[in-house]
Coordinates of C-alpha atoms and ligand atoms in Angstrom, one line a residue:
X34 CA -38.1 15.9 0.0
X35 CA -40.0 14.2 2.6
X36 CA -38.0 11.2 3.2
X37 CA -41.1 9.1 4.8
X38 CA -43.1 10.1 1.9
X39 CA -41.6 8.3 -1.0
X40 CA -40.1 4.9 -1.7
X41 CA -36.1 4.4 -1.2
X42 CA -36.2 4.0 -5.4
X43 CA -37.6 7.6 -5.7
X44 CA -35.2 9.2 -2.9
X45 CA -32.3 7.3 -4.6
X46 CA -33.4 8.4 -9.1
X47 CA -33.2 12.2 -7.2
X48 CA -30.4 12.1 -4.9
X49 CA -33.1 12.9 -1.8
X50 CA -34.4 15.7 -4.6
X51 CA -31.6 18.2 -3.2
X52 CA -31.6 21.3 -5.5
X53 CA -28.2 23.9 -5.6
X54 CA -29.9 27.0 -3.3
X55 CA -27.5 29.4 -5.3
X56 CA -28.0 28.1 -8.7
X57 CA -31.4 26.0 -8.6
X58 CA -29.2 23.3 -10.2
X59 CA -30.7 19.6 -9.8
X60 CA -27.7 18.1 -10.7
X61 CA -25.4 19.2 -7.9
X62 CA -22.4 21.5 -8.5
X63 CA -18.9 20.3 -8.5
X64 CA -17.5 21.8 -5.3
X65 CA -13.5 21.9 -6.0
X66 CA -11.9 24.5 -3.0
X67 CA -9.6 22.8 -0.7
X68 CA -9.9 25.3 2.1
X69 CA -12.8 28.1 3.2
X70 CA -12.6 31.4 4.2
X71 CA -12.6 32.5 7.9
X72 CA -15.0 35.5 9.1
X73 CA -13.8 38.1 10.1
X74 CA -14.5 37.8 13.8
X75 CA -12.5 34.9 12.9
X76 CA -14.9 31.8 12.7
X77 CA -16.2 29.6 10.5
X78 CA -19.9 30.7 10.0
X79 CA -20.1 28.0 7.1
X80 CA -18.9 24.9 9.3
X81 CA -16.1 24.3 6.6
X82 CA -12.6 24.7 7.5
X83 CA -10.9 22.0 4.8
X84 CA -11.6 19.7 2.3
X85 CA -9.7 17.1 3.6
X86 CA -12.4 16.2 6.4
X87 CA -15.0 18.5 5.2
X88 CA -15.6 18.4 1.8
X89 CA -19.3 19.3 0.6
X90 CA -19.4 17.0 -2.2
X91 CA -19.4 14.5 0.6
X92 CA -22.6 16.0 2.1
X93 CA -25.3 14.5 -0.7
X94 CA -24.0 11.1 -1.0
X95 CA -23.4 10.5 2.6
X96 CA -26.9 11.8 3.2
X97 CA -28.3 9.3 0.5
X98 CA -26.5 6.3 1.9
X99 CA -27.4 7.0 5.3
X100 CA -31.4 7.3 4.2
X101 CA -30.8 3.9 2.4
X102 CA -29.8 1.9 5.0
X103 CA -31.5 3.6 7.7
X104 CA -28.8 5.0 9.7
X105 CA -27.6 7.8 12.3
X106 CA -25.3 9.1 10.0
X107 CA -22.6 7.8 6.9
X108 CA -18.7 8.6 6.0
X109 CA -17.0 8.4 2.9
X110 CA -13.9 7.0 1.9
X111 CA -11.2 6.8 -0.7
X112 CA -12.3 3.3 -1.0
X113 CA -13.6 0.2 0.3
X114 CA -10.5 -0.9 2.1
X115 CA -9.8 2.7 3.7
X116 CA -13.8 2.5 5.1
X117 CA -12.9 -1.1 6.4
X118 CA -9.7 -0.6 7.9
X119 CA -11.2 2.6 9.5
X120 CA -13.2 0.6 11.6
X121 CA -11.0 -1.2 13.1
X122 CA -8.0 1.3 13.6
X123 CA -10.9 3.3 15.8
X124 CA -10.4 0.0 18.3
X125 CA -7.7 0.1 20.8
X126 CA -4.6 -1.9 20.8
X127 CA -5.3 -5.2 22.6
X128 CA -9.0 -5.3 21.9
X129 CA -10.0 -8.8 20.4
X130 CA -11.9 -8.9 17.1
X131 CA -13.9 -11.7 15.2
X132 CA -14.1 -12.2 11.4
X133 CA -15.3 -14.5 9.2
X134 CA -12.9 -17.0 7.4
X135 CA -14.3 -16.2 3.9
X136 CA -13.9 -13.0 3.4
X137 CA -12.7 -10.2 0.8
X138 CA -9.2 -11.5 0.8
X139 CA -7.4 -7.9 0.8
X140 CA -9.0 -7.0 4.2
X141 CA -8.4 -10.6 5.8
X142 CA -4.7 -10.0 4.8
X143 CA -4.4 -6.6 6.3
X144 CA -6.2 -7.9 9.7
X145 CA -3.6 -10.7 9.9
X146 CA -0.7 -8.8 8.9
X147 CA -0.8 -4.8 9.6
X148 CA -3.8 -5.0 12.1
X149 CA -2.5 -7.8 13.9
X150 CA 1.2 -6.2 14.5
X151 CA -0.3 -3.0 15.9
X152 CA -2.1 -4.7 18.7
X153 CA -5.4 -6.1 17.4
X154 CA -6.4 -9.6 18.2
X155 CA -7.7 -11.0 15.5
X156 CA -9.4 -14.4 15.5
X157 CA -11.0 -15.7 12.1
X158 CA -13.8 -18.2 12.4
X159 CA -16.7 -19.6 10.5
X160 CA -19.1 -16.7 11.0
X161 CA -21.8 -19.1 9.3
X162 CA -22.3 -21.1 12.3
X163 CA -23.7 -18.6 15.3
X164 CA -22.6 -21.8 17.6
X165 CA -19.0 -20.8 16.6
X166 CA -19.6 -17.3 17.1
X167 CA -21.0 -17.6 20.3
X168 CA -17.8 -20.1 21.3
X169 CA -15.2 -17.5 20.3
X170 CA -16.3 -14.5 21.5
X171 CA -14.7 -13.2 25.1
X172 CA -17.7 -11.0 26.6
X173 CA -15.9 -7.8 27.7
X174 CA -12.4 -8.6 25.2
X175 CA -14.0 -9.1 21.7
X176 CA -15.1 -5.2 21.1
X177 CA -15.9 -5.7 17.5
X178 CA -17.5 -9.0 15.3
X179 CA -16.9 -8.3 11.4
X180 CA -19.3 -9.8 9.0
X181 CA -19.4 -10.1 5.0
X182 CA -22.6 -11.3 3.7
X183 CA -23.0 -12.6 1.7
X184 CA -19.6 -13.7 1.2
X185 CA -16.5 -13.3 -1.2
X186 CA -16.1 -15.4 -3.3
X187 CA -18.1 -18.6 -1.8
X188 CA -21.4 -16.2 -1.3
X189 CA -21.7 -17.6 2.1
X190 CA -24.7 -16.5 4.2
X191 CA -24.0 -15.0 7.8
X192 CA -27.2 -14.5 10.0
X193 CA -27.2 -10.9 11.0
X194 CA -30.0 -10.8 13.4
X195 CA -28.3 -13.9 15.0
X196 CA -25.2 -12.5 15.3
X197 CA -25.7 -9.3 16.4
X198 CA -27.4 -10.6 19.6
X199 CA -24.2 -12.6 20.3
X200 CA -22.3 -9.7 20.2
X201 CA -24.4 -7.4 22.0
X202 CA -24.5 -9.8 25.1
X203 CA -20.8 -9.5 24.7
X204 CA -20.7 -6.4 24.6
X205 CA -19.2 -5.8 21.3
X206 CA -20.3 -4.0 18.3
X207 CA -21.5 -5.8 15.0
X208 CA -20.2 -4.2 11.5
X209 CA -21.3 -5.6 8.2
X210 CA -19.6 -5.5 4.5
X211 CA -22.6 -5.1 3.0
X212 CA -21.1 -4.6 -0.5
X213 CA -22.4 -7.3 -2.4
X214 CA -25.9 -7.3 -0.7
X215 CA -26.2 -3.4 -1.5
X216 CA -29.5 -1.4 0.6
X217 CA -31.4 -2.4 -2.2
X218 CA -31.7 -6.0 -1.1
X219 CA -30.4 -5.9 2.4
X220 CA -30.4 -3.5 5.6
X221 CA -27.9 -4.8 8.3
X222 CA -28.3 -2.3 10.4
X223 CA -32.3 -3.0 10.5
X224 CA -31.7 -6.0 11.4
X225 CA -29.5 -5.0 14.5
X226 CA -25.9 -4.4 13.2
X227 CA -23.9 -1.6 14.5
X228 CA -22.2 -0.3 11.3
X229 CA -22.4 -1.2 7.8
X230 CA -19.6 -0.7 5.4
X231 CA -19.8 -0.7 1.3
X232 CA -16.8 -0.3 -1.0
X233 CA -19.3 1.9 -2.9
X234 CA -16.8 0.9 -5.5
X235 CA -18.5 -1.9 -6.7
X236 CA -22.4 -1.8 -6.8
X237 CA -23.5 2.0 -5.1
X238 CA -21.4 3.3 -7.7
X239 CA -22.0 0.5 -10.6
X240 CA -20.0 2.0 -13.7
X241 CA -16.5 0.7 -12.7
X242 CA -15.0 4.0 -13.1
X243 CA -14.0 4.9 -9.4
X244 CA -13.2 3.9 -5.9
X245 CA -15.0 4.6 -3.2
X246 CA -15.9 3.5 0.5
X247 CA -18.9 4.3 3.2
X248 CA -19.3 3.7 6.5
X249 CA -22.8 4.1 8.5
X250 CA -23.8 4.0 12.4
X251 CA -26.8 3.2 13.8
X252 CA -25.6 5.4 16.7
X253 CA -23.4 8.2 17.5
X254 CA -21.4 6.7 20.0
X255 CA -17.5 6.5 21.5
X256 CA -16.3 4.2 18.3
X257 CA -17.7 6.6 16.0
X258 CA -16.2 9.5 17.0
X259 CA -12.9 7.5 17.0
X260 CA -13.8 6.6 13.6
X261 CA -14.6 10.0 12.6
X262 CA -11.4 11.3 14.2
X263 CA -9.4 8.3 12.2
X264 CA -11.0 9.9 8.5
X265 CA -10.4 13.2 9.6
X266 CA -6.8 12.8 10.7
X267 CA -5.3 9.7 8.6
X268 CA -7.4 11.0 5.5
X269 CA -8.3 8.4 3.3
X270 CA -11.0 10.6 1.9
X271 CA -12.5 10.7 -1.7
X272 CA -12.0 13.5 -4.1
X273 CA -14.9 15.6 -5.4
X274 CA -15.3 14.3 -8.7
X275 CA -15.4 10.7 -7.3
X276 CA -17.7 11.6 -4.6
X277 CA -19.6 13.8 -8.0
X278 CA -19.7 10.5 -9.9
X279 CA -20.6 8.5 -7.2
X280 CA -24.3 10.2 -6.6
X281 CA -24.6 9.9 -10.2
X282 CA -23.9 6.0 -10.4
X283 CA -26.4 5.8 -7.3
X284 CA -29.5 7.1 -8.9
X285 CA -29.9 3.9 -11.0
X286 CA -29.1 1.8 -8.1
X287 CA -32.3 0.4 -7.7
X288 CA -33.1 -0.4 -11.7
X289 CA -29.2 -1.7 -11.8
X290 CA -28.7 -4.3 -8.4
X291 CA -32.4 -5.5 -9.5
X292 CA -31.6 -6.2 -13.0
X293 CA -28.1 -8.3 -11.8
X294 CA -29.9 -10.3 -9.0
X295 CA -32.6 -11.4 -11.9
X296 CA -29.9 -12.4 -14.2
X297 CA -27.6 -13.9 -11.5
X298 CA -30.7 -15.9 -10.5
X299 CA -31.2 -17.6 -13.8
X300 CA -27.4 -17.9 -14.6
X301 CA -27.0 -19.7 -11.6
X302 CA -30.2 -21.7 -12.0
X303 CA -29.3 -22.4 -15.6
X304 CA -25.3 -23.7 -14.8
X305 CA -26.4 -25.3 -11.7
X306 CA -28.2 -28.0 -14.5
X307 CA -25.3 -28.0 -16.3
X308 CA -22.8 -31.3 -16.2
X309 CA -19.4 -28.7 -17.2
X310 CA -20.2 -27.3 -13.9
X311 CA -19.4 -29.5 -10.6
X312 CA -20.9 -26.8 -8.2
X313 CA -22.8 -23.1 -8.3
X314 CA -22.1 -21.3 -5.7
X315 CA -24.9 -18.9 -5.6
X316 CA -27.6 -18.1 -2.4
X317 CA -30.5 -17.8 -4.5
X318 CA -30.2 -21.6 -5.3
X319 CA -32.5 -23.6 -2.9
X320 CA -30.4 -26.0 -2.1
X321 CA -27.5 -23.6 -1.0
X322 CA -26.2 -23.7 2.7
X323 CA -27.3 -20.4 3.4
X324 CA -30.5 -20.2 1.6
X325 CA -33.1 -20.1 4.6
X326 CA -31.2 -17.1 6.0
X327 CA -30.7 -15.3 3.1
X328 CA -34.1 -15.5 2.3
X329 CA -35.2 -14.3 5.4
X330 CA -33.2 -11.2 5.8
X331 CA -32.4 -10.5 1.7
X332 CA -35.2 -9.0 0.2
X333 CA -36.6 -9.0 -3.6
X334 CA -33.4 -11.5 -4.8
X335 CA -29.5 -12.9 -3.8
X336 CA -27.7 -10.1 -5.4
X337 CA -25.7 -10.4 -8.6
X338 CA -22.7 -12.3 -7.6
X339 CA -22.0 -15.9 -7.8
X340 CA -19.1 -18.3 -8.3
X341 CA -19.2 -21.6 -10.5
X342 CA -16.4 -24.3 -10.1
X343 CA -15.4 -25.6 -13.5
X344 CA -15.4 -29.9 -13.4
X345 CA -12.2 -29.8 -15.2
X346 CA -10.6 -28.0 -12.5
X347 CA -8.0 -25.4 -12.3
X348 CA -6.7 -25.2 -15.8
X349 CA -10.2 -26.0 -17.5
X350 CA -11.5 -22.9 -15.3
X351 CA -8.7 -20.8 -16.3
X352 CA -9.5 -22.0 -20.1
X353 CA -13.1 -21.0 -20.0
X354 CA -12.1 -17.3 -18.8
X355 CA -10.0 -17.4 -21.2
X356 CA -12.6 -18.1 -24.0
X357 CA -15.5 -15.5 -23.0
X358 CA -15.7 -12.8 -25.0
X359 CA -19.3 -11.0 -23.5
X360 CA -17.8 -11.9 -20.3
X361 CA -14.8 -9.7 -19.5
X362 CA -11.7 -11.1 -17.5
X363 CA -11.4 -8.8 -14.9
X364 CA -11.4 -8.2 -11.2
X365 CA -13.8 -6.2 -8.8
X366 CA -17.4 -6.7 -9.1
X367 CA -20.6 -4.6 -9.3
X368 CA -20.5 -2.8 -12.7
X369 CA -22.8 -2.8 -15.0
X370 CA -20.5 -4.7 -17.4
X371 CA -20.2 -8.8 -16.2
X372 CA -16.9 -9.8 -15.3
X373 CA -15.6 -13.5 -14.7
X374 CA -12.5 -13.9 -12.7
X375 CA -10.3 -16.9 -11.8
X376 CA -9.8 -16.0 -8.0
X377 CA -7.2 -18.7 -6.8
X378 CA -4.6 -16.4 -9.2
X379 CA -5.4 -13.3 -7.3
X380 CA -5.7 -14.6 -3.7
X381 CA -2.7 -16.6 -3.6
X382 CA -1.9 -19.0 -0.4
X383 CA -3.8 -19.1 2.8
X384 CA -7.0 -18.5 0.7
X385 CA -10.1 -20.6 1.0
X386 CA -11.4 -20.9 -2.4
X387 CA -11.0 -24.1 -4.5
X388 CA -8.6 -23.7 -7.3
X389 CA -11.1 -24.2 -9.9
X390 CA -13.9 -21.6 -9.2
X391 CA -14.4 -19.0 -11.6
X392 CA -16.1 -15.8 -9.6
X393 CA -18.8 -14.2 -12.0
X394 CA -20.2 -10.6 -11.2
X395 CA -23.5 -10.2 -13.4
X396 CA -23.7 -7.0 -15.0
X397 CA -27.1 -5.9 -17.1
X398 CA -26.4 -7.1 -20.4
X399 CA -29.0 -9.6 -22.3
X400 CA -29.3 -12.6 -19.7
X401 CA -29.4 -14.8 -22.6
X402 CA -26.2 -13.5 -23.9
X403 CA -24.2 -14.0 -20.7
X404 CA -25.7 -17.8 -20.4
X405 CA -25.0 -18.9 -24.0
X406 CA -21.5 -16.8 -24.0
X407 CA -20.8 -18.6 -20.6
X408 CA -21.8 -22.0 -22.3
X409 CA -19.5 -21.7 -25.5
X410 CA -16.5 -21.1 -23.2
X411 CA -17.4 -24.0 -21.0
X412 CA -16.7 -25.9 -24.5
Ligands
PLP912 C1 -16.5 -7.4 -0.3 C2 -15.6 -6.4 -0.4 N1 -15.1 -5.5 0.6 C3 -14.1 -4.4 0.5 C4 -13.7 -4.3 -1.0 C5 -12.7 -3.0 -0.7 O1 -13.0 -2.4 -1.7 P1 -12.2 -1.6 -2.4 O2 -12.0 -1.9 -3.7 O3 -13.3 -0.4 -2.9 O4 -11.2 -0.6 -1.5 C6 -13.9 -4.8 -1.8 C7 -13.1 -5.1 -3.3 O5 -13.2 -5.5 -3.9 C8 -14.8 -6.2 -1.7 O6 -15.3 -6.7 -2.7

């Protein structure tokens, strides 16, 4: 399939059009071998030695993500945390890194705990303000700026192009966690980022039935080679079945993300006008702080994630989540089923999340059903 001839929707539906050479199968065979035959001349003409880092099940989903992100190469990992932490593990002790105050909480905890004790100098800043990035960056010392946009779970927006310019002027790489935006709505590498990471557990797979992660690079460089070594040697790699399922899930990525994003926009607008909700956090609302930047760097929608703040406070918010019937009370996001979560209960102390906040992951159900169910739960 000529990738220049077809739109990304077509490439994704057909998994780049790959067909198995041996069987002409349209859906790829499941590769389960952990090891590969060495040639009589002692070489490995197949190019594969051992499954940990050379599983052929990675090839097609990695190639598809690379194509969707307009990148040079992608590596799959066992989950989003393995992917994200590999980016930091490929740095050197003493390196200064900037990360946002509002970001996926588990990665923030890892950065402040484990990564810091292993010698990274981690500084959390307001990444939505380019002036704050400019003030915090240390030319020559800062090696990585980490961005998440829209950022969990307040859905704040970072200007990728502006941040990339500041990072590059200081000699740092820019990495973007684009899990909630997906390559359907945003292409960070085209905006100047060097690396884009996904928790593929979420929208890329889309069916809440596996964990996976990916990192895509714009260029081959020393950091990327170290990152490759982190995956090969530390081995947080994806299993064959999960790789196969991920590709299966990705085939419907465009339909799912566009449906979820359109429904999220309607839900946000609906509850923005509801007095029982004190605030709707969604970048698609014209009054949202990052709306203009989001409109510039996202194409075709603002994503399927939003949060609401319940006017009655924390107890009322927990009661709303308890009363929904269609929205499922569970963590995670990006699946075909809509999820609701009282986020402060998950993130605990040190989180910037207000205690009255409910995070909503909008699925692909009928949007009127979702609005009605949340409406009745609000009481
Ligand atoms: C934005 C974001 N990044 C990273 C992760 C971590 O991904 P995983 O749960 O696949 O390890 C998550 C998980 O919720 C996430 O929401």
